[in-house]
Coordinates of C-alpha atoms and ligand atoms in Angstrom, one line a residue:
M1 CA 84.6 42.7 -4.3
V2 CA 86.7 45.6 -4.7
S3 CA 88.6 47.1 -1.7
R4 CA 88.0 50.5 -1.2
V5 CA 90.9 52.7 -0.5
I6 CA 89.9 55.9 1.6
P7 CA 92.5 58.8 0.8
V8 CA 94.0 60.4 3.8
D9 CA 95.1 64.1 4.3
D10 CA 98.5 65.3 3.2
F11 CA 101.1 64.5 5.9
D12 CA 104.6 64.6 7.0
L13 CA 105.6 61.7 8.9
V14 CA 108.8 61.7 11.1
I15 CA 110.1 58.3 12.3
F16 CA 112.3 58.8 15.0
G17 CA 114.4 55.6 15.0
G18 CA 113.7 55.3 11.3
T19 CA 117.1 53.2 10.7
G20 CA 116.0 50.6 13.4
D21 CA 114.9 47.2 13.3
L22 CA 111.3 48.0 13.7
A23 CA 111.1 50.9 11.0
R24 CA 113.0 48.4 8.5
R25 CA 110.9 45.4 9.2
K26 CA 107.6 46.8 9.7
I27 CA 106.9 50.4 9.4
L28 CA 108.5 51.6 6.2
P29 CA 107.4 48.2 4.1
G30 CA 103.8 49.0 5.6
L31 CA 103.9 52.5 4.4
Y32 CA 105.3 51.4 0.9
R33 CA 102.2 49.1 0.7
R34 CA 99.7 52.1 1.4
F35 CA 101.7 53.9 -1.3
C36 CA 101.3 51.2 -3.8
S37 CA 97.5 50.9 -2.9
G38 CA 97.3 54.7 -3.9
Q39 CA 96.4 55.6 -0.3
M40 CA 99.4 58.1 0.1
P41 CA 98.7 61.6 -0.9
E42 CA 100.6 63.0 -3.8
H43 CA 102.7 65.1 -1.8
A44 CA 103.0 63.1 1.6
R45 CA 106.5 62.6 3.0
I46 CA 108.3 60.2 5.7
I47 CA 111.3 61.6 7.4
G48 CA 113.7 59.3 9.1
A49 CA 115.2 60.6 12.3
A50 CA 117.8 58.8 14.0
R51 CA 121.5 58.7 15.4
G52 CA 124.1 58.4 12.9
E53 CA 125.5 60.3 9.8
M54 CA 123.4 59.8 6.9
D55 CA 121.9 61.4 4.0
D56 CA 118.8 61.2 2.0
A57 CA 120.2 58.9 -0.5
G58 CA 121.9 56.7 2.1
F59 CA 118.3 56.5 4.0
R60 CA 116.5 55.6 0.6
D61 CA 119.3 52.9 -0.2
L62 CA 118.6 51.4 3.2
I63 CA 115.0 51.3 2.9
R64 CA 115.0 50.1 -0.4
D65 CA 116.9 47.1 0.8
A66 CA 114.5 46.8 3.8
I67 CA 111.4 46.8 1.5
K68 CA 113.1 44.1 -0.5
E69 CA 113.7 42.0 2.1
F70 CA 110.5 42.5 4.2
A71 CA 107.6 43.4 1.8
K72 CA 105.9 40.8 0.1
K73 CA 107.7 39.6 -3.1
N74 CA 104.8 40.4 -5.6
D75 CA 104.9 43.9 -4.0
C76 CA 108.4 44.5 -5.2
D77 CA 108.4 46.4 -8.3
D78 CA 111.7 48.6 -8.8
E79 CA 109.7 51.5 -10.5
K80 CA 107.3 51.8 -7.7
I81 CA 109.8 51.3 -5.2
G82 CA 111.9 54.0 -6.6
A83 CA 108.9 56.4 -6.8
F84 CA 108.3 55.4 -3.1
L85 CA 111.7 56.3 -2.1
Q86 CA 111.5 59.9 -3.2
R87 CA 109.0 60.6 -0.5
L88 CA 111.8 59.8 2.0
H89 CA 114.1 62.3 3.6
F90 CA 116.7 61.8 6.5
V91 CA 117.7 63.9 9.7
T92 CA 120.4 63.0 12.0
I93 CA 119.2 63.7 15.1
D94 CA 119.9 63.1 19.0
A95 CA 117.0 62.6 21.3
K96 CA 119.0 63.4 24.3
G97 CA 121.0 66.7 22.7
E98 CA 120.4 69.5 20.7
G99 CA 121.6 68.2 17.3
G100 CA 119.5 68.0 14.3
W101 CA 116.3 69.3 15.7
S102 CA 116.6 72.8 13.6
D103 CA 117.0 71.0 10.7
L104 CA 114.0 68.8 11.3
R105 CA 112.1 72.1 12.2
D106 CA 113.0 73.4 8.9
L107 CA 112.1 70.5 6.8
M108 CA 108.5 70.4 8.2
R109 CA 105.6 72.0 6.3
D110 CA 102.7 73.8 7.7
G111 CA 99.1 73.0 6.7
V112 CA 99.4 69.2 6.7
V113 CA 98.9 66.5 9.1
K114 CA 102.2 66.2 11.4
A115 CA 102.8 62.8 13.1
F116 CA 105.9 61.7 14.9
Y117 CA 106.6 57.9 15.3
F118 CA 108.7 56.9 18.3
S119 CA 110.1 54.0 17.4
V120 CA 113.0 54.1 19.6
A121 CA 113.5 52.9 23.3
P122 CA 111.0 53.9 25.7
S123 CA 113.7 56.0 28.0
L124 CA 113.8 58.5 25.1
F125 CA 109.9 59.3 24.8
G126 CA 109.9 62.1 27.3
D127 CA 113.0 63.6 25.4
L128 CA 111.5 63.2 22.1
A129 CA 108.3 65.0 23.4
K130 CA 110.0 67.7 25.2
R131 CA 112.2 68.8 22.3
L132 CA 109.3 68.5 19.7
H133 CA 107.7 71.4 22.0
E134 CA 110.9 73.2 22.4
F135 CA 111.7 73.5 18.8
Q136 CA 108.3 74.2 18.1
I137 CA 108.2 71.3 15.8
A138 CA 105.0 69.8 17.2
D139 CA 101.6 71.9 17.5
D140 CA 98.4 71.1 19.2
E141 CA 97.3 69.1 16.1
S142 CA 100.3 67.0 15.7
R143 CA 100.1 63.3 16.6
I144 CA 102.6 61.1 18.4
V145 CA 102.9 57.3 18.1
V146 CA 104.6 55.4 20.9
E147 CA 105.4 51.6 20.9
K148 CA 105.5 49.0 23.5
P149 CA 106.9 48.1 26.0
F150 CA 104.8 51.0 27.6
G151 CA 106.5 50.6 30.9
R152 CA 107.4 47.6 33.0
D153 CA 105.1 48.0 35.8
L154 CA 102.6 50.6 37.0
A155 CA 105.1 53.0 38.2
T156 CA 107.0 53.2 35.1
A157 CA 104.0 53.3 32.7
K158 CA 102.7 56.3 34.8
A159 CA 106.0 58.1 34.8
L160 CA 106.0 57.5 30.6
N161 CA 102.5 58.7 30.5
A162 CA 103.3 62.1 32.5
G163 CA 106.5 62.8 30.3
L164 CA 104.2 62.4 27.5
A165 CA 101.4 64.5 28.9
A166 CA 103.6 67.5 29.9
H167 CA 103.8 68.1 26.0
F168 CA 100.9 66.3 24.5
D169 CA 97.2 66.0 25.3
E170 CA 95.8 62.6 25.4
T171 CA 94.0 62.9 22.0
Q172 CA 97.0 63.3 20.3
I173 CA 98.9 60.2 21.8
Y174 CA 98.6 56.8 19.8
R175 CA 99.9 53.9 21.7
I176 CA 100.5 50.9 19.6
D177 CA 99.3 47.5 20.2
H178 CA 99.5 46.0 17.0
Y179 CA 97.1 43.1 17.6
L180 CA 94.5 45.9 17.5
G181 CA 95.3 46.5 14.0
K182 CA 94.7 42.8 12.9
E183 CA 91.6 42.5 10.4
T184 CA 90.4 39.6 12.7
V185 CA 90.5 41.5 15.7
Q186 CA 88.3 44.1 14.2
N187 CA 86.1 41.4 12.6
L188 CA 85.5 40.3 16.0
M189 CA 83.8 43.3 16.7
A190 CA 81.7 43.2 13.6
V191 CA 80.8 39.8 14.5
R192 CA 79.8 40.6 17.9
F193 CA 78.2 43.9 17.3
G194 CA 76.8 43.6 13.5
N195 CA 74.9 40.5 14.1
I196 CA 72.0 39.4 16.3
L197 CA 73.0 35.8 16.1
F198 CA 75.9 35.9 18.7
E199 CA 75.7 38.7 21.2
P200 CA 72.3 37.3 23.1
L201 CA 74.5 34.0 23.6
W202 CA 77.5 36.2 24.8
N203 CA 77.2 35.6 28.2
A204 CA 77.9 33.3 31.5
Q205 CA 74.6 31.7 30.7
Y206 CA 76.0 30.3 27.4
V207 CA 79.6 30.5 27.4
D208 CA 81.2 27.6 29.2
H209 CA 84.7 29.2 29.0
I210 CA 87.0 31.4 26.6
Q211 CA 90.4 30.5 25.6
I212 CA 93.0 32.8 24.2
T213 CA 96.2 31.5 23.1
V214 CA 99.2 33.1 21.4
A215 CA 101.7 30.4 20.4
E216 CA 105.1 31.2 18.8
T217 CA 107.6 28.5 17.6
V218 CA 110.7 30.8 18.0
G219 CA 112.7 30.9 21.3
V220 CA 114.1 34.0 22.7
G221 CA 117.4 33.7 20.5
G222 CA 119.8 36.5 20.2
R223 CA 117.2 38.8 22.1
G224 CA 117.6 36.5 25.3
E225 CA 119.2 39.0 27.9
Y226 CA 116.6 41.6 26.9
Y227 CA 113.7 39.2 27.0
D228 CA 114.9 37.9 30.5
K229 CA 114.3 41.3 32.1
S230 CA 110.5 40.9 30.9
G231 CA 109.1 37.6 30.5
A232 CA 106.1 36.4 28.9
M233 CA 103.6 38.3 31.3
R234 CA 104.9 41.7 30.6
D235 CA 106.0 41.1 26.9
M236 CA 102.6 39.5 26.0
V237 CA 99.9 39.4 28.4
Q238 CA 99.8 42.8 29.8
N239 CA 99.4 44.2 26.6
H240 CA 98.3 41.8 23.6
L241 CA 96.3 39.3 25.6
M242 CA 94.7 41.8 27.5
Q243 CA 93.6 43.6 24.7
L244 CA 92.0 40.7 23.0
L245 CA 90.2 40.0 26.3
C246 CA 88.8 43.3 26.5
L247 CA 87.4 43.1 23.0
I248 CA 85.8 39.7 23.7
A249 CA 84.2 40.6 26.8
M250 CA 83.3 44.0 26.9
E251 CA 79.8 45.5 26.8
P252 CA 78.6 46.8 23.5
P253 CA 79.7 50.5 23.1
S254 CA 77.2 52.7 22.2
R255 CA 79.2 53.8 18.9
F256 CA 82.3 52.7 17.3
E257 CA 84.3 55.7 18.4
P258 CA 87.8 55.9 20.6
D259 CA 86.3 56.9 23.9
S260 CA 83.3 54.6 23.8
V261 CA 85.3 51.6 22.9
R262 CA 88.2 52.4 25.1
D263 CA 85.9 53.2 28.2
E264 CA 84.3 49.7 27.6
K265 CA 87.7 48.1 27.8
L266 CA 88.9 49.7 30.6
K267 CA 85.7 48.7 32.6
V268 CA 86.7 44.8 31.7
I269 CA 90.2 45.4 33.1
R270 CA 89.1 46.8 36.3
A271 CA 86.4 43.9 36.9
L272 CA 89.1 41.3 36.6
E273 CA 89.4 39.4 39.7
D274 CA 92.9 39.0 41.5
I275 CA 94.3 35.5 40.4
D276 CA 95.8 33.1 43.3
H277 CA 98.7 31.1 42.2
H278 CA 97.0 27.8 41.6
H279 CA 95.5 29.6 38.5
I280 CA 98.9 30.8 37.0
V281 CA 101.2 28.6 35.5
R282 CA 104.7 29.7 34.3
G283 CA 107.2 27.7 32.3
Q284 CA 110.6 27.8 30.4
Y285 CA 111.5 25.7 27.5
D286 CA 114.2 23.2 27.7
A287 CA 117.1 22.3 25.7
T288 CA 116.8 19.8 22.6
D289 CA 119.6 17.8 21.3
T290 CA 120.4 20.6 19.0
E291 CA 119.1 23.6 20.7
Q292 CA 119.7 25.6 23.9
S293 CA 117.3 25.8 27.0
Y294 CA 115.7 29.3 27.9
R295 CA 118.1 29.8 30.3
E296 CA 121.0 29.3 28.0
D297 CA 119.4 31.7 25.4
A298 CA 119.0 34.2 28.4
G299 CA 122.6 33.8 29.6
D300 CA 121.5 33.4 33.0
P301 CA 121.8 29.5 34.5
R302 CA 119.7 30.7 37.2
S303 CA 116.7 32.7 35.4
R304 CA 113.4 32.5 36.7
T305 CA 111.6 34.4 33.9
E306 CA 108.9 32.8 32.1
S307 CA 109.1 32.0 28.2
Y308 CA 105.5 30.6 28.8
I309 CA 102.6 31.5 31.1
A310 CA 98.6 30.2 31.4
L311 CA 96.4 32.0 33.6
R312 CA 92.8 31.6 34.5
C313 CA 91.0 35.0 34.8
L314 CA 87.5 35.9 36.0
I315 CA 85.7 38.9 35.3
S316 CA 83.3 40.2 38.4
N317 CA 80.2 41.6 36.4
W318 CA 76.7 40.4 35.5
R319 CA 77.6 39.1 32.0
W320 CA 80.7 37.1 33.1
A321 CA 80.5 36.0 36.6
G322 CA 81.8 32.6 36.9
T323 CA 83.0 32.2 33.4
P324 CA 86.7 31.3 33.2
F325 CA 88.9 33.1 30.6
Y326 CA 92.1 31.0 30.1
L327 CA 94.9 32.9 28.7
R328 CA 98.3 31.2 27.5
T329 CA 101.2 32.4 25.5
G330 CA 104.6 31.1 25.2
K331 CA 107.7 30.5 23.2
K332 CA 109.2 27.6 21.4
L333 CA 105.7 25.9 21.4
K334 CA 104.3 23.3 18.8
A335 CA 103.0 25.7 16.2
R336 CA 102.9 29.4 15.7
T337 CA 99.0 30.2 16.1
S338 CA 97.1 33.0 17.8
E339 CA 93.5 32.5 18.3
I340 CA 90.3 33.1 20.3
A341 CA 87.9 30.3 21.3
V342 CA 84.6 30.9 22.5
V343 CA 83.2 27.5 23.9
F344 CA 79.6 27.4 24.6
K345 CA 77.9 25.4 26.9
D346 CA 76.1 21.9 25.9
A347 CA 72.5 22.0 25.0
P348 CA 70.6 21.7 28.0
H349 CA 69.1 18.2 27.1
S350 CA 69.9 16.0 24.3
I351 CA 67.1 14.4 22.6
F352 CA 69.1 12.1 21.1
G353 CA 70.1 9.8 23.8
E354 CA 73.2 9.6 25.6
D355 CA 74.8 7.6 22.7
A356 CA 74.8 10.8 20.5
G357 CA 77.5 12.2 22.9
R358 CA 77.9 15.8 23.9
H359 CA 78.7 18.3 21.5
A360 CA 79.6 21.9 22.3
N361 CA 79.5 24.9 19.7
V362 CA 82.9 26.5 19.5
L363 CA 83.5 30.0 17.5
T364 CA 87.1 30.2 16.9
I365 CA 88.8 33.5 15.7
R366 CA 91.9 33.1 14.3
L367 CA 94.4 35.8 14.0
Q368 CA 97.2 33.8 12.7
P369 CA 98.1 32.0 10.6
N370 CA 95.3 32.2 7.9
E371 CA 93.0 34.9 9.5
G372 CA 89.5 33.9 9.7
M373 CA 86.7 32.4 11.8
T374 CA 85.3 28.8 12.4
L375 CA 81.9 27.9 14.0
K376 CA 81.9 24.2 15.1
V377 CA 78.2 23.0 14.7
T378 CA 76.8 19.6 15.3
I379 CA 74.9 17.9 12.6
K380 CA 73.8 14.3 11.6
E381 CA 76.6 12.1 10.5
P382 CA 75.0 11.5 6.7
G383 CA 73.9 8.0 6.1
P384 CA 71.6 5.4 7.2
G385 CA 71.8 3.7 10.8
G386 CA 70.0 6.1 13.2
M387 CA 71.1 9.6 14.4
R388 CA 74.5 9.7 15.0
L389 CA 75.8 13.2 15.7
I390 CA 79.2 15.0 14.2
D391 CA 80.8 18.3 14.6
V392 CA 81.7 20.0 11.4
P393 CA 83.3 23.6 10.9
L394 CA 81.4 26.5 9.3
D395 CA 84.7 27.8 8.0
M396 CA 85.3 31.5 6.8
S397 CA 89.0 31.7 5.9
F398 CA 89.7 35.3 4.7
A399 CA 92.0 34.2 2.1
D400 CA 89.1 31.7 0.6
A401 CA 86.3 34.2 1.1
L402 CA 88.0 37.2 -0.3
G403 CA 90.1 35.4 -3.0
E404 CA 92.8 37.7 -4.2
E405 CA 91.3 40.6 -2.3
A406 CA 92.8 39.1 0.8
D407 CA 96.4 40.1 -0.2
D408 CA 95.1 43.6 -0.3
I409 CA 94.1 43.6 3.3
P410 CA 96.6 45.9 5.0
D411 CA 98.6 44.3 7.7
A412 CA 98.4 45.8 11.2
Y413 CA 101.0 48.5 11.1
E414 CA 99.8 49.6 7.6
R415 CA 96.2 50.1 9.0
L416 CA 97.3 51.8 12.2
I417 CA 99.7 54.2 10.8
M418 CA 96.9 55.4 8.4
D419 CA 94.5 55.6 11.5
V420 CA 96.7 57.9 13.2
I421 CA 96.9 60.0 10.0
R422 CA 93.2 60.3 10.0
G423 CA 93.2 61.1 13.8
N424 CA 91.1 57.8 14.6
Q425 CA 92.3 56.5 18.0
T426 CA 89.7 53.7 18.3
L427 CA 92.3 50.9 18.1
F428 CA 94.8 52.5 20.2
M429 CA 95.3 52.2 24.1
R430 CA 94.4 55.1 26.2
G431 CA 96.8 56.0 29.0
D432 CA 94.1 54.9 31.7
E433 CA 93.8 51.5 30.2
V434 CA 97.6 50.7 30.0
E435 CA 97.9 51.7 33.7
A436 CA 94.9 49.8 34.6
A437 CA 96.4 46.7 32.9
W438 CA 99.8 47.2 34.9
A439 CA 97.8 47.5 38.2
W440 CA 96.1 44.3 37.6
T441 CA 99.6 42.5 36.4
D442 CA 101.9 44.1 39.2
P443 CA 100.5 42.1 42.1
L444 CA 100.6 38.9 40.3
I445 CA 104.3 39.4 39.1
N446 CA 105.1 40.7 42.9
G447 CA 103.6 37.5 44.1
W448 CA 105.5 34.9 42.2
E449 CA 108.9 37.1 42.8
A450 CA 108.1 37.1 46.7
R451 CA 107.4 33.3 46.3
N452 CA 110.5 32.9 44.5
D453 CA 108.3 31.0 42.1
V454 CA 110.4 28.6 40.0
P455 CA 109.1 28.0 36.2
K456 CA 108.2 24.4 35.2
L457 CA 110.3 23.2 32.4
Y458 CA 108.5 22.1 29.3
D459 CA 109.9 20.5 26.3
A460 CA 110.6 22.6 23.3
Y461 CA 108.0 22.5 20.5
S462 CA 105.5 20.8 22.8
S463 CA 102.2 22.5 23.9
G464 CA 103.7 23.8 27.1
P465 CA 104.1 22.5 30.6
E466 CA 102.0 19.8 32.0
D467 CA 100.8 21.9 35.1
A468 CA 99.0 24.1 32.4
A469 CA 97.3 21.2 31.0
M470 CA 96.6 20.0 34.8
M471 CA 94.9 23.7 35.5
L472 CA 92.1 22.8 33.0
H473 CA 92.1 19.5 33.8
R474 CA 91.0 20.2 37.5
E475 CA 88.0 22.1 36.0
G476 CA 87.0 19.3 33.7
R477 CA 88.2 21.4 30.5
R478 CA 91.2 21.1 28.1
W479 CA 93.2 23.2 26.0
R480 CA 92.7 23.4 22.4
E481 CA 95.2 21.8 20.3
V482 CA 98.0 24.1 19.6
K483 CA 98.3 23.8 15.6
E484 CA 98.7 25.7 12.7
Ligands
LIG501 P1 116.7 49.4 17.0 O1 117.6 49.5 18.2 O2 116.9 48.6 16.3 O3 116.8 50.9 16.7 C1 116.5 52.0 17.4 C2 116.7 53.4 16.7 O4 116.9 54.4 17.6 C3 117.8 53.6 15.5 O5 117.4 54.2 14.2 C4 119.0 54.5 16.3 O6 119.5 55.2 15.4 C5 117.6 55.3 17.2 N1 118.3 56.1 18.3 C6 118.8 55.4 19.4 N2 119.1 56.2 20.3 C7 118.7 57.4 19.5 C8 119.1 58.7 20.1 N3 119.5 59.0 21.4 N4 118.8 59.7 19.3 C9 118.0 59.6 18.3 N5 117.9 58.4 17.8 C10 118.5 57.2 18.4 O7 115.3 49.2 18.0 P2 114.0 48.7 17.4 O8 114.0 46.9 17.4 O9 113.4 49.3 16.0 O10 112.8 49.1 18.5 C11 112.6 50.4 18.5 C12 111.5 50.8 19.6 O11 110.2 49.8 19.2 C13 111.8 49.9 20.8 O12 111.1 50.5 21.8 C14 111.3 48.6 21.0 O13 110.7 48.1 22.3 C15 110.1 48.6 20.2 N6 109.7 47.4 19.5 C16 110.2 46.6 18.6 C17 109.8 45.7 17.9 C18 110.5 45.1 16.8 O14 110.2 44.2 16.4 N7 111.9 45.4 16.4 C19 108.4 45.3 17.9 C20 107.9 45.8 19.2 C21 108.1 47.0 19.5

């Protein structure tokens, strides 16, 4: 199988915050990979724009080091890196002042795609949007890319949307959720809407429940104070887990086009029922012999911010009425894993008798590690001695199925940036989607703040708080094991 590289139009991509952590770890190494794959047009350029005195040579040195540190080892070929670096330029710019903007304008070319990546704090989004227009750098065809966090509640998200909408049309705004750029997430749509096998079963009649898990082994570490202002609900659920929930639950869009897909996602968010506090479990990791507790990491011995959250969501529509969607995410858990598991109902009647046991089909979509899918099916245990049933996985690991090609699968950032250049918004969040997600999240957060809810402690590197296990246990279910 040979992966196809579809060329994109010539572009000038400006990365505001080009010297920052995200640019160095993800954006520029990602662009370098696209360059190596041959996807970057001959004259395409990347312009870093940030605070601090630096020239092109200094920026190139910085990015050379970043590629060596963060790109995959076998991607690092000095000659290729050298050729890529020739595409890079740098402008010192002050988002809040006048400095550097005329230089940037003089550097930009006409007649190419102009894209502006706002890899800076959200408090600067409005300033950047305004100056791009004031200095006539952006035009009606230009695109802007903004990063999470997109607000910390509905009011701030609305203000951010308004700040961007004052200068850019919604069709020009690309709100990144890198989960949507993952190969498996798109494969979820291919599996659902490209096969006849699953969709007839994809509803409350056949699905018992769905679990979405995003587990991390790292704690909040050095980011503790920053993280403490947000917590797992704002940092992970409102965006990444909600997006996954939407893709799993949405109705088939009529076409795989930006607004068709985003309209369907929005309907899911709007159909989410409110959750009472019996169906929310918040946790904080405890100290180990050698490591600090969440509160110590956060620098606040009385912090009530959650490093873990589990929720049971219900979607009020014909397809999903009564089917629980269990969501959980947390830090310092047993394993680093992200997966969606669709647990089907048992067969209505067992012709093999009670001894054969109950066996539910489970379709698991793994986002990390080892992106792939597994379908658990029931077969006869081989050998004589009657009809004993066992569960076996029908396993499709991308790495196994695609062999060396799997290495060529672009990572989420690479794919999404190329989508920006192509002008394809399908995998980006629309403004109304983000606001609807906050409108659902806000009352839950306000509810536990009003109750002075104290998160439950959980052992570091465990599966999370006992109460989360109990929440499912009460409903006769259990979480899937957190494992790699
Ligand atoms: P950072 O602090 O490492 O870098 C910030 C960059 O912005 C620097 O290049 C700095 O020079 C520039 N900058 C700051 N103030 C400026 C000003 N007034 N004018 C011009 N440039 C200015 O931040 P980061 O970690 O790279 O994060 C950037 C954005 O991406 C933030 O909104 C963050 O929340 C988001 N984000 C980061 C990550 C990550 O892994 N780092 C992940 C997801 C989202």
